[in-house]
Amino acid sequence: MPDFSDTLVDRLAQAEHVAVLTGAGISAESGIPTFRDPDGLWDEFDPQELANVEAFLDNPELVQGWYRHRRQVVEDAEPNAGHRALRALEAHVPSLAVVTQNVDDLHNRAENSTVIELHGNITDNYCRDCERTVGAEIVDAAIQDGEPARCPDCDGLVRPDVVWFGEMLPPAAMEQADAATERADVFLSVGTSAVVYPAARLPVAAREQGAYVAEVNPDATGVTDTVHESIQGPAGDVLPALVDAVTARQDA
Ligand code: OAD
């Protein structure tokens, strides 16, 4: 049984606004690799070779191919018990915003009503010249022909709709994330190492702005010393148990 406090259950049971920051760890139980764990993506691959615009312009086929592979992994994956618990929590609080660093679309597929994507969404692609959305089938066909994928309108290179190193986060998403954090009575940080900014400052800001802040992670993170409460364990165990406890508290 995961170990969380009565205070957290009480706060969640009475909260008006809940914000949840998620990272790659919440999708680990769906079979999607994280970045910084042993065997994580950044252990196997060099971000400098794959996740920045210079790398893309040097070798678009390599970068498009790597993102196509990752897209196929997420398309074959399913939301897990952790994603589903965040959806279920919506029935118990008036407003719940999921702020995610993940690009895997799994919170949308779990049907959370407010999903703020800070780092984009790997299932979408767009032309880096004219910015039109380009369907994945165009990327797939070009890669199968051994060509870089290009825009059908202007012939510009097609890129995944994700934030690369050195790029700004989508300003609207960041504004929404800041607003959700400011409003939150309870803030949960789930499955993130909390070392990549600006996302990592949200749990800190939440605490400064008066929210009760808890994290869910099997290991210590960049915000373990900041949060009120650190719940050690996998999200797929902890979050369903937390929702059950909130349900029991509200029914009591
Ligand atoms: P990380 O790989 O840095 O951290 C994953 C976290 O998930 C670690 O703290 C693990 O302990 C934890 N974890 C592993 N399994 C878990 C489970 N079953 N339940 C809960 N937690 C678990 O991933 P992020 O924090 O998401 O950015 O990384 C942040 C950003 O760094 C990513 O969005 C990506 C990367 O560079 C971009 O690509 C822009």
XYZ file of N, CA and C and ligand atoms in Angstrom:
795
model
N 0.856 -1.205 0.000
C 0.000 0.000 0.000
C 0.889 1.252 0.000
N 0.760 2.114 -1.009
C 1.610 3.320 -1.031
C 1.379 4.181 0.209
N 2.431 4.858 0.615
C 2.412 5.603 1.864
C 2.216 7.097 1.576
N 0.982 7.582 1.766
C 0.760 9.028 1.654
C -0.027 9.484 2.874
N -0.006 10.808 3.100
C -0.544 11.309 4.369
C -2.050 11.553 4.303
N -2.672 11.574 5.476
C -4.079 11.979 5.561
C -4.242 13.427 5.107
N -3.209 14.238 5.371
C -3.289 15.652 4.955
C -3.476 15.742 3.447
N -2.704 14.965 2.696
C -2.831 15.019 1.231
C -4.236 14.590 0.799
N -4.732 13.517 1.404
C -6.067 13.025 1.041
C -7.124 14.084 1.369
N -7.009 14.699 2.549
C -7.954 15.762 2.943
C -7.888 16.939 1.976
N -6.657 17.367 1.689
C -6.503 18.525 0.786
C -7.107 18.233 -0.588
N -6.847 17.020 -1.105
C -7.401 16.675 -2.425
C -8.924 16.582 -2.364
N -9.434 16.009 -1.276
C -10.891 15.824 -1.157
C -11.613 17.168 -1.104
N -10.905 18.221 -0.634
C -11.540 19.540 -0.499
C -11.084 20.540 -1.558
N -10.162 20.136 -2.421
C -9.544 21.105 -3.347
C -10.547 21.647 -4.362
N -10.366 22.915 -4.698
C -11.124 23.509 -5.818
C -10.352 23.298 -7.122
N -9.036 23.502 -7.028
C -8.192 23.426 -8.231
C -6.987 22.533 -7.943
N -6.801 21.556 -8.810
C -5.636 20.675 -8.692
C -4.822 20.805 -9.980
N -3.500 20.880 -9.833
C -2.624 20.851 -11.010
C -1.660 19.682 -10.843
N -1.409 18.994 -11.947
C -0.510 17.830 -11.909
C 0.539 18.015 -12.995
N 1.809 18.076 -12.582
C 2.903 18.106 -13.558
C 3.352 16.667 -13.778
N 3.406 16.239 -15.043
C 3.879 14.874 -15.292
C 5.119 14.874 -16.173
N 5.894 13.788 -16.006
C 7.070 13.568 -16.833
C 7.090 12.129 -17.314
N 8.198 11.762 -17.936
C 8.291 10.474 -18.623
C 7.961 9.285 -17.724
N 8.192 9.426 -16.392
C 7.945 8.300 -15.485
C 6.503 7.831 -15.490
N 5.547 8.738 -15.743
C 4.144 8.269 -15.717
C 3.849 7.360 -16.908
N 4.640 7.476 -17.966
C 4.414 6.628 -19.137
C 5.322 5.393 -19.151
N 6.213 5.292 -18.148
C 7.141 4.147 -18.120
C 6.355 2.830 -18.078
N 5.251 2.840 -17.310
C 4.485 1.586 -17.187
C 3.649 1.291 -18.438
N 3.650 2.212 -19.408
C 3.060 1.928 -20.722
C 4.131 1.414 -21.683
N 5.359 1.260 -21.193
C 6.435 0.719 -22.033
C 7.191 1.775 -22.817
N 7.037 3.054 -22.439
C 7.742 4.122 -23.159
C 8.983 4.492 -22.344
N 10.184 4.436 -22.954
C 11.388 4.716 -22.160
C 11.421 6.141 -21.628
N 11.978 6.310 -20.410
C 12.196 7.659 -19.880
C 13.495 8.204 -20.499
N 13.950 9.359 -20.014
C 15.165 9.971 -20.578
C 16.399 9.667 -19.748
N 16.280 9.837 -18.413
C 17.491 9.840 -17.580
C 17.668 8.605 -16.711
N 16.724 7.677 -16.725
C 16.930 6.434 -15.965
C 17.980 5.605 -16.704
N 18.592 4.595 -16.016
C 19.453 3.660 -16.743
C 18.622 3.048 -17.886
N 19.208 2.936 -19.072
C 18.489 2.487 -20.285
C 17.512 3.541 -20.814
N 17.542 4.752 -20.235
C 16.700 5.834 -20.759
C 17.229 6.298 -22.113
N 16.426 7.129 -22.782
C 16.793 7.551 -24.144
C 18.126 8.282 -24.190
N 18.390 9.127 -23.157
C 19.630 9.915 -23.216
C 20.854 9.095 -22.794
N 20.606 7.850 -22.309
C 21.718 6.933 -22.060
C 22.152 6.315 -23.388
N 21.169 6.054 -24.237
C 21.442 5.342 -25.486
C 21.778 6.299 -26.633
N 21.182 7.498 -26.608
C 21.346 8.435 -27.729
C 21.910 9.753 -27.218
N 22.554 10.483 -28.126
C 23.113 11.782 -27.769
C 22.124 12.862 -28.183
N 21.589 13.618 -27.183
C 20.618 14.650 -27.534
C 21.169 15.625 -28.574
N 22.469 15.870 -28.509
C 23.058 16.818 -29.460
C 22.946 16.311 -30.897
N 22.888 14.986 -31.062
C 22.819 14.437 -32.427
C 21.390 14.333 -32.936
N 20.418 14.462 -32.036
C 19.054 14.158 -32.465
C 18.013 15.214 -32.115
N 18.179 15.902 -31.002
C 17.082 16.738 -30.511
C 17.436 18.209 -30.565
N 17.946 18.663 -31.689
C 18.120 20.108 -31.860
C 18.078 20.450 -33.339
N 17.873 21.718 -33.633
C 17.596 22.101 -35.021
C 18.837 21.931 -35.907
N 20.029 22.127 -35.355
C 21.239 21.957 -36.173
C 21.362 20.494 -36.628
N 21.124 19.572 -35.681
C 21.196 18.148 -36.010
C 20.189 17.825 -37.114
N 19.009 18.435 -36.991
C 17.944 18.176 -37.974
C 18.362 18.668 -39.350
N 18.943 19.875 -39.414
C 19.325 20.423 -40.723
C 20.511 19.653 -41.306
N 21.407 19.160 -40.440
C 22.549 18.362 -40.905
C 22.110 17.041 -41.498
N 21.133 16.422 -40.806
C 20.746 15.074 -41.226
C 19.252 14.869 -40.979
N 18.410 15.519 -41.836
C 16.966 15.442 -41.576
C 16.433 14.017 -41.588
N 16.993 13.169 -42.465
C 16.439 11.806 -42.530
C 16.672 11.053 -41.220
N 17.865 11.256 -40.627
C 18.177 10.571 -39.365
C 17.212 11.021 -38.269
N 17.032 12.342 -38.157
C 16.189 12.873 -37.078
C 14.725 12.514 -37.334
N 14.266 12.670 -38.580
C 12.874 12.288 -38.879
C 12.659 10.800 -38.602
N 13.650 9.986 -38.929
C 13.519 8.538 -38.724
C 13.456 8.188 -37.245
N 14.261 8.893 -36.428
C 14.265 8.609 -34.979
C 12.920 9.002 -34.364
N 12.405 10.162 -34.773
C 11.111 10.584 -34.230
C 9.978 9.708 -34.758
N 10.105 9.216 -35.996
C 9.074 8.316 -36.513
C 9.057 7.037 -35.673
N 10.253 6.535 -35.353
C 10.323 5.332 -34.521
C 9.662 5.595 -33.165
N 9.996 6.735 -32.535
C 9.405 7.043 -31.223
C 7.885 7.238 -31.337
N 7.444 7.833 -32.457
C 5.988 7.991 -32.661
C 5.315 6.624 -32.729
N 5.976 5.689 -33.442
C 5.354 4.367 -33.553
C 5.290 3.681 -32.188
N 6.324 3.884 -31.353
C 6.299 3.297 -30.001
C 5.108 3.852 -29.219
N 4.892 5.181 -29.294
C 3.785 5.742 -28.495
C 2.427 5.362 -29.103
N 2.367 5.232 -30.428
C 1.075 4.835 -31.027
C 0.705 3.406 -30.641
N 1.725 2.569 -30.432
C 1.449 1.176 -30.027
C 1.181 1.064 -28.532
N 1.490 2.121 -27.764
C 1.321 2.060 -26.304
C -0.112 2.449 -25.930
N -0.481 2.140 -24.703
C -1.818 2.498 -24.186
C -1.641 3.267 -22.877
N -2.561 4.176 -22.552
C -2.526 4.799 -21.229
C -2.551 3.706 -20.148
N -1.849 3.941 -19.042
C -1.791 2.930 -17.977
C -2.616 3.391 -16.759
N -2.501 2.627 -15.683
C -3.320 2.900 -14.486
C -3.065 4.307 -13.925
N -1.854 4.827 -14.094
C -1.541 6.179 -13.611
C -2.290 7.233 -14.412
N -2.248 7.121 -15.750
C -3.004 8.064 -16.592
C -4.497 7.967 -16.272
N -4.975 6.734 -16.144
C -6.424 6.553 -15.913
C -6.842 7.116 -14.553
N -5.936 7.007 -13.566
C -6.271 7.554 -12.236
C -6.398 9.077 -12.298
N -5.555 9.733 -13.096
C -5.682 11.201 -13.214
C -7.005 11.568 -13.880
N -7.451 10.752 -14.814
C -8.775 10.971 -15.418
C -9.857 10.773 -14.358
N -9.706 9.709 -13.575
C -10.717 9.401 -12.543
C -10.771 10.497 -11.476
N -9.625 11.113 -11.187
C -9.587 12.161 -10.156
C -10.471 13.356 -10.541
N -10.674 13.537 -11.862
C -11.519 14.661 -12.315
C -12.931 14.587 -11.749
N -13.379 13.370 -11.428
C -14.742 13.230 -10.883
C -14.808 13.738 -9.441
N -13.651 13.998 -8.828
C -13.623 14.327 -7.388
C -13.191 15.753 -7.090
N -12.757 16.484 -8.119
C -12.332 17.877 -7.887
C -12.954 18.760 -8.970
N -13.336 19.989 -8.626
C -13.996 20.843 -9.625
C -13.118 21.150 -10.833
N -11.806 21.326 -10.614
C -10.960 21.573 -11.791
C -9.604 20.900 -11.626
N -9.192 20.258 -12.695
C -7.911 19.544 -12.676
C -7.192 19.782 -14.001
N -5.983 20.337 -13.920
C -5.180 20.559 -15.126
C -3.966 19.642 -15.092
N -3.768 18.915 -16.174
C -2.545 18.110 -16.322
C -1.573 18.933 -17.153
N -0.418 19.223 -16.571
C 0.638 19.946 -17.286
C 1.705 18.902 -17.567
N 1.928 18.578 -18.841
C 2.851 17.471 -19.104
C 4.069 17.894 -19.911
N 5.203 17.265 -19.553
C 6.409 17.408 -20.364
C 6.443 16.311 -21.428
N 5.497 15.395 -21.345
C 5.522 14.256 -22.268
C 4.938 14.640 -23.619
N 5.488 14.016 -24.661
C 5.020 14.292 -26.021
C 4.197 13.113 -26.546
N 3.840 12.171 -25.640
C 3.316 10.880 -26.096
C 1.801 10.821 -26.273
N 1.095 11.906 -25.992
C -0.355 11.978 -26.249
C -1.190 11.109 -25.302
N -0.553 10.454 -24.306
C -1.315 9.465 -23.517
C -2.318 10.110 -22.563
N -2.060 11.349 -22.097
C -3.083 12.006 -21.252
C -4.317 12.341 -22.089
N -4.105 12.749 -23.342
C -5.274 13.002 -24.203
C -6.024 11.702 -24.450
N -5.258 10.640 -24.696
C -5.935 9.362 -24.974
C -6.630 8.809 -23.736
N -6.162 9.208 -22.537
C -6.862 8.806 -21.303
C -8.068 9.719 -21.048
N -8.209 10.751 -21.904
C -9.374 11.649 -21.882
C -9.425 12.591 -20.692
N -8.267 13.021 -20.217
C -8.275 14.157 -19.278
C -8.782 15.377 -20.037
N -9.557 16.224 -19.336
C -10.177 17.320 -20.101
C -9.239 18.499 -20.307
N -8.297 18.747 -19.393
C -7.340 19.839 -19.602
C -5.928 19.272 -19.598
N -5.330 19.215 -20.774
C -3.958 18.703 -20.912
C -3.124 19.812 -21.545
N -2.141 20.288 -20.796
C -1.280 21.373 -21.285
C 0.064 20.750 -21.644
N 0.401 20.791 -22.942
C 1.605 20.094 -23.417
C 2.752 21.097 -23.540
N 3.699 21.005 -22.598
C 4.805 21.976 -22.588
C 5.848 21.692 -23.661
N 6.013 20.427 -24.020
C 7.087 20.065 -24.952
C 6.560 19.578 -26.301
N 5.281 19.870 -26.600
C 4.718 19.491 -27.890
C 4.115 18.097 -27.864
N 3.878 17.581 -29.084
C 3.211 16.281 -29.222
C 3.825 15.562 -30.420
N 4.403 14.413 -30.163
C 5.184 13.705 -31.193
C 4.298 13.143 -32.306
N 2.990 13.097 -32.076
C 2.132 12.536 -33.123
C 1.849 13.571 -34.223
N 2.237 14.832 -33.985
C 2.016 15.881 -34.993
C 3.330 16.272 -35.669
N 3.230 16.680 -36.936
C 4.386 17.168 -37.703
C 3.986 18.440 -38.427
N 4.968 19.299 -38.662
C 4.659 20.510 -39.438
C 5.853 20.921 -40.283
N 5.584 21.767 -41.292
C 6.637 22.245 -42.189
C 7.396 23.375 -41.501
N 8.716 23.266 -41.479
C 9.467 24.307 -40.749
C 9.524 25.621 -41.531
N 9.149 25.596 -42.826
C 9.124 26.845 -43.599
C 7.747 27.515 -43.546
N 6.709 26.819 -43.991
C 5.381 27.477 -44.046
C 4.507 27.129 -42.835
N 4.962 26.218 -41.995
C 4.304 25.867 -40.727
C 2.992 25.118 -40.882
N 2.654 24.682 -42.119
C 1.401 23.913 -42.221
C 1.594 22.545 -41.568
N 0.486 22.023 -41.048
C 0.517 20.683 -40.464
C 0.672 19.667 -41.583
N 1.522 18.686 -41.359
C 1.756 17.663 -42.388
C 1.433 16.297 -41.777
N 0.646 15.502 -42.478
C 0.213 14.198 -41.948
C 1.382 13.230 -41.807
N 1.280 12.360 -40.809
C 2.353 11.385 -40.548
C 2.583 10.479 -41.747
N 1.523 10.265 -42.561
C 1.688 9.338 -43.693
C 2.697 9.883 -44.704
N 2.811 11.220 -44.773
C 3.785 11.824 -45.705
C 5.208 11.575 -45.197
N 5.381 11.683 -43.883
C 6.700 11.400 -43.283
C 7.038 9.922 -43.498
N 6.077 9.068 -43.218
C 6.336 7.623 -43.331
C 6.695 7.243 -44.765
N 5.963 7.791 -45.735
C 6.210 7.420 -47.139
C 7.601 7.879 -47.567
N 7.993 9.111 -47.179
C 9.313 9.621 -47.577
C 10.410 8.760 -46.957
N 10.251 8.416 -45.677
C 11.299 7.626 -45.011
C 11.409 6.250 -45.672
N 10.257 5.683 -46.036
C 10.313 4.383 -46.716
C 11.022 4.481 -48.065
N 10.906 5.653 -48.724
C 11.600 5.858 -50.016
C 13.049 6.305 -49.825
N 13.488 6.444 -48.558
C 14.873 6.867 -48.314
C 15.118 8.345 -48.586
N 14.054 9.167 -48.516
C 14.174 10.621 -48.773
C 13.805 11.380 -47.501
N 14.323 12.614 -47.315
C 13.786 13.430 -46.224
C 12.327 13.804 -46.516
N 11.495 13.856 -45.475
C 10.087 14.225 -45.684
C 9.985 15.726 -45.937
N 9.230 16.102 -46.974
C 9.096 17.517 -47.358
C 7.626 17.905 -47.445
N 7.387 19.202 -47.292
C 6.034 19.755 -47.313
C 5.436 19.651 -48.718
N 4.217 19.157 -48.840
C 3.586 19.070 -50.161
C 3.328 20.448 -50.774
N 3.222 21.508 -49.958
C 2.941 22.850 -50.493
C 4.209 23.576 -50.903
N 5.218 23.626 -50.010
C 6.347 24.517 -50.276
C 7.692 23.788 -50.327
N 7.677 22.475 -50.158
C 8.893 21.654 -50.232
C 9.829 21.856 -49.032
N 9.374 22.600 -48.013
C 10.200 22.752 -46.804
C 10.327 21.417 -46.069
N 11.327 21.338 -45.201
C 11.513 20.097 -44.430
C 10.425 19.977 -43.359
N 9.969 18.745 -43.152
C 8.925 18.482 -42.162
C 9.588 18.065 -40.852
N 9.108 18.629 -39.753
C 9.680 18.293 -38.439
C 8.579 17.877 -37.466
N 8.959 17.105 -36.445
C 7.954 16.762 -35.434
C 7.610 17.993 -34.600
N 6.372 18.021 -34.082
C 5.910 19.169 -33.289
C 6.335 18.982 -31.831
N 7.657 18.955 -31.631
C 8.203 18.822 -30.269
C 9.200 19.955 -30.047
N 9.446 20.246 -28.771
C 10.415 21.298 -28.428
C 11.798 20.663 -28.351
N 12.739 21.238 -29.115
C 14.102 20.727 -29.094
C 14.967 21.578 -28.157
N 16.142 21.032 -27.803
C 17.081 21.798 -26.976
C 17.362 23.135 -27.657
N 17.367 24.185 -26.863
C 17.647 25.510 -27.406
C 16.403 26.216 -27.918
N 15.253 25.536 -27.951
C 14.027 26.179 -28.449
C 13.151 26.627 -27.278
N 12.320 27.652 -27.567
C 11.387 28.136 -26.547
C 10.210 27.178 -26.414
N 9.661 27.124 -25.213
C 8.414 26.369 -25.052
C 7.281 27.166 -25.679
N 6.208 26.486 -26.133
C 5.072 27.225 -26.701
C 4.555 28.223 -25.663
N 4.563 29.537 -25.969
C 4.211 30.536 -24.944
C 2.806 30.335 -24.371
N 1.833 29.955 -25.197
C 0.464 29.796 -24.674
C 0.422 28.662 -23.655
N 1.125 27.568 -23.935
C 1.129 26.430 -23.004
C 1.794 26.844 -21.688
N 2.877 27.595 -21.781
C 3.574 28.015 -20.561
C 2.686 28.941 -19.734
N 1.970 29.852 -20.422
C 1.050 30.742 -19.684
C -0.043 29.946 -18.979
N -0.589 28.967 -19.691
C -1.649 28.138 -19.076
C -1.097 27.346 -17.893
N 0.138 26.857 -18.030
C 0.749 26.080 -16.942
C 0.981 26.970 -15.726
N 1.454 28.185 -15.969
C 1.666 29.122 -14.852
C 0.340 29.443 -14.165
N -0.707 29.664 -14.972
C -2.015 30.011 -14.390
C -2.559 28.839 -13.581
N -2.433 27.623 -14.112
C -2.937 26.436 -13.385
C -2.169 26.254 -12.079
N -0.875 26.547 -12.106
C -0.042 26.408 -10.898
C -0.446 27.440 -9.860
N -0.683 28.658 -10.326
C -1.052 29.747 -9.406
C -2.395 29.467 -8.722
N -3.324 28.867 -9.513
C -4.663 28.575 -8.975
C -4.668 27.393 -8.004
N -3.678 26.490 -8.161
C -3.787 25.168 -7.528
C -3.818 25.236 -6.005
N -4.763 24.482 -5.408
C -4.744 24.244 -3.960
C -3.826 23.061 -3.659
N -3.830 22.091 -4.586
C -2.943 20.937 -4.461
C -2.201 20.790 -5.778
N -0.893 20.557 -5.677
C -0.056 20.393 -6.875
C 0.672 19.062 -6.730
N 0.541 18.193 -7.751
C 1.248 16.903 -7.746
C 2.316 16.914 -8.829
N 3.510 16.447 -8.491
C 4.591 16.319 -9.468
C 4.842 14.823 -9.632
N 4.552 14.294 -10.814
C 4.497 12.835 -10.987
C 5.457 12.375 -12.076
N 6.376 11.483 -11.728
C 7.194 10.816 -12.751
C 8.113 11.743 -13.507
N 8.588 12.782 -12.843
C 9.567 13.660 -13.494
C 10.797 13.812 -12.608
N 11.974 13.842 -13.237
C 13.207 14.056 -12.473
C 13.292 15.509 -12.011
N 12.430 16.380 -12.576
C 12.337 17.797 -12.176
C 13.707 18.486 -12.231
N 14.390 18.284 -13.361
C 15.681 18.961 -13.552
C 15.679 19.811 -14.822
N 14.604 19.725 -15.624
C 14.563 20.482 -16.876
C 13.636 21.684 -16.692
N 14.185 22.861 -16.940
C 13.439 24.107 -16.765
C 12.847 24.539 -18.093
N 11.735 25.264 -18.111
C 11.056 25.841 -16.948
C 10.090 24.905 -16.210
N 9.830 23.691 -16.722
C 8.842 22.836 -16.043
C 9.209 22.609 -14.576
N 10.512 22.442 -14.307
C 10.943 22.087 -12.950
C 10.685 23.194 -11.927
N 10.426 24.411 -12.414
C 10.157 25.463 -11.420
C 8.682 25.472 -10.980
N 7.815 24.737 -11.689
C 6.384 24.782 -11.351
C 6.090 24.244 -9.944
N 6.658 23.085 -9.534
C 6.380 22.643 -8.147
C 6.888 23.646 -7.113
N 8.004 24.294 -7.400
C 8.568 25.286 -6.473
C 7.630 26.487 -6.392
N 7.164 26.951 -7.578
C 6.242 28.090 -7.608
C 4.949 27.740 -6.896
N 4.472 26.512 -7.095
C 3.209 26.094 -6.461
C 3.327 26.207 -4.944
N 4.448 25.730 -4.416
C 4.619 25.792 -2.950
C 4.684 27.247 -2.492
N 5.445 28.075 -3.237
C 5.556 29.490 -2.852
C 4.191 30.171 -2.869
N 3.325 29.696 -3.799
C 2.017 30.351 -3.947
C 0.941 29.716 -3.074
N 1.348 28.822 -2.169
C 0.417 28.340 -1.147
C -0.220 26.992 -1.387
N 0.135 26.298 -2.482
C -0.453 24.975 -2.709
C 0.195 23.943 -1.787
N -0.554 22.865 -1.529
C 0.058 21.697 -0.891
C 0.690 20.879 -2.020
N 1.989 20.603 -1.897
C 2.729 20.005 -3.026
C 3.232 18.609 -2.638
N 2.890 17.623 -3.481
C 3.372 16.258 -3.249
C 3.971 15.721 -4.537
N 4.966 14.857 -4.411
C 5.486 14.216 -5.623
C 5.324 12.715 -5.533
N 5.227 12.088 -6.714
C 5.091 10.638 -6.829
C 6.219 10.158 -7.721
N 7.121 9.359 -7.162
C 8.298 8.933 -7.919
C 8.990 7.835 -7.113
N 9.497 6.801 -7.765
C 10.229 5.789 -6.992
C 11.538 6.331 -6.416
N 12.069 7.410 -7.013
C 13.382 7.929 -6.602
C 13.288 9.395 -6.205
N 14.377 9.873 -5.589
C 14.459 11.304 -5.266
C 14.615 12.103 -6.558
N 14.167 13.364 -6.528
C 14.211 14.218 -7.728
C 14.745 15.602 -7.346
N 14.795 16.464 -8.348
C 15.249 17.833 -8.122
C 14.359 18.631 -7.184
N 13.122 18.165 -6.942
C 12.235 18.925 -6.034
C 11.875 18.173 -4.751
N 12.532 17.043 -4.512
C 12.199 16.263 -3.305
C 12.348 17.116 -2.041
N 13.354 17.978 -2.028
C 13.563 18.806 -0.833
C 12.574 19.972 -0.740
N 11.877 20.245 -1.814
C 10.953 21.390 -1.852
C 9.531 20.994 -1.476
N 9.138 19.771 -1.843
C 7.725 19.394 -1.708
C 7.358 19.148 -0.245
N 6.041 19.215 0.054
C 5.591 18.886 1.406
C 5.749 17.388 1.663
N 5.565 16.619 0.585
C 5.442 15.174 0.782
C 5.931 14.446 -0.448
N 6.790 13.434 -0.239
C 7.329 12.657 -1.349
C 6.803 11.237 -1.224
N 6.026 10.796 -2.188
C 5.450 9.446 -2.109
C 6.284 8.557 -3.016
N 6.963 7.591 -2.417
C 7.887 6.774 -3.205
C 7.156 5.582 -3.781
N 7.132 5.506 -5.114
C 6.503 4.343 -5.737
C 6.136 4.672 -7.160
N 5.796 3.646 -7.932
C 5.396 3.875 -9.321
C 4.025 4.549 -9.405
N 3.880 5.442 -10.359
C 2.621 6.185 -10.520
C 1.429 5.249 -10.694
N 1.634 4.130 -11.362
C 0.533 3.194 -11.631
C 0.009 2.524 -10.367
N 0.801 2.535 -9.287
C 0.314 2.031 -7.990
C -0.215 3.180 -7.129
N 0.586 4.262 -7.069
C 0.289 5.331 -6.102
C -0.988 6.082 -6.494
N -1.110 6.468 -7.771
C -2.238 7.344 -8.148
C -3.595 6.651 -7.980
N -3.751 5.380 -8.410
C -5.057 4.741 -8.160
C -5.364 4.637 -6.658
N -4.338 4.349 -5.838
C -4.572 4.250 -4.384
C -4.990 5.610 -3.821
N -4.380 6.668 -4.351
C -4.719 8.021 -3.888
C -6.167 8.369 -4.269
N -6.560 8.026 -5.488
C -7.944 8.306 -5.918
C -8.931 7.503 -5.057
N -8.589 6.259 -4.757
C -9.468 5.449 -3.886
C -9.610 6.104 -2.515
N -8.493 6.616 -1.986
C -8.531 7.233 -0.652
C -9.368 8.513 -0.674
N -9.243 9.303 -1.746
C -10.037 10.541 -1.859
C -11.523 10.188 -1.986
N -11.825 9.160 -2.767
C -13.217 8.725 -2.932
C -13.790 8.318 -1.567
N -13.024 7.522 -0.822
C -13.497 7.060 0.495
C -13.706 8.249 1.426
N -12.786 9.232 1.375
C -12.906 10.401 2.253
C -14.169 11.203 1.911
N -14.421 11.373 0.614
C -15.597 12.164 0.219
C -16.899 11.425 0.513
N -16.837 10.082 0.490
C -18.054 9.293 0.766
C -18.330 9.158 2.265
N -17.297 9.480 3.080
C -17.436 9.206 4.534
C -18.449 10.148 5.185
P 13.375 11.863 -16.838
O 13.823 10.663 -17.622
O 14.380 12.916 -16.569
O 12.814 11.387 -15.417
C 11.900 10.324 -15.330
C 11.507 10.195 -13.884
O 10.498 9.204 -13.787
C 12.649 9.766 -12.949
O 12.691 10.637 -11.825
C 12.238 8.343 -12.515
O 12.632 8.049 -11.181
C 10.736 8.431 -12.633
N 10.043 7.146 -12.842
C 10.463 6.028 -13.478
N 9.499 5.094 -13.471
C 8.427 5.643 -12.836
C 7.112 5.182 -12.520
N 6.693 3.967 -12.863
N 6.274 6.029 -11.854
C 6.687 7.286 -11.500
N 7.915 7.766 -11.774
C 8.775 6.968 -12.436
O 12.096 12.437 -17.581
P 11.432 13.893 -17.465
O 11.511 14.413 -16.082
O 10.105 13.795 -18.098
O 12.547 17.176 -22.792
O 12.395 14.733 -18.396
C 12.095 16.072 -18.655
C 12.480 16.426 -20.070
O 13.841 16.050 -20.303
C 11.725 15.670 -21.144
O 10.450 16.222 -21.404
C 12.647 15.808 -22.324
C 13.975 15.543 -21.670
O 15.068 16.178 -22.253
C 12.576 17.421 -24.116
O 12.742 16.546 -24.939
C 12.382 18.872 -24.437
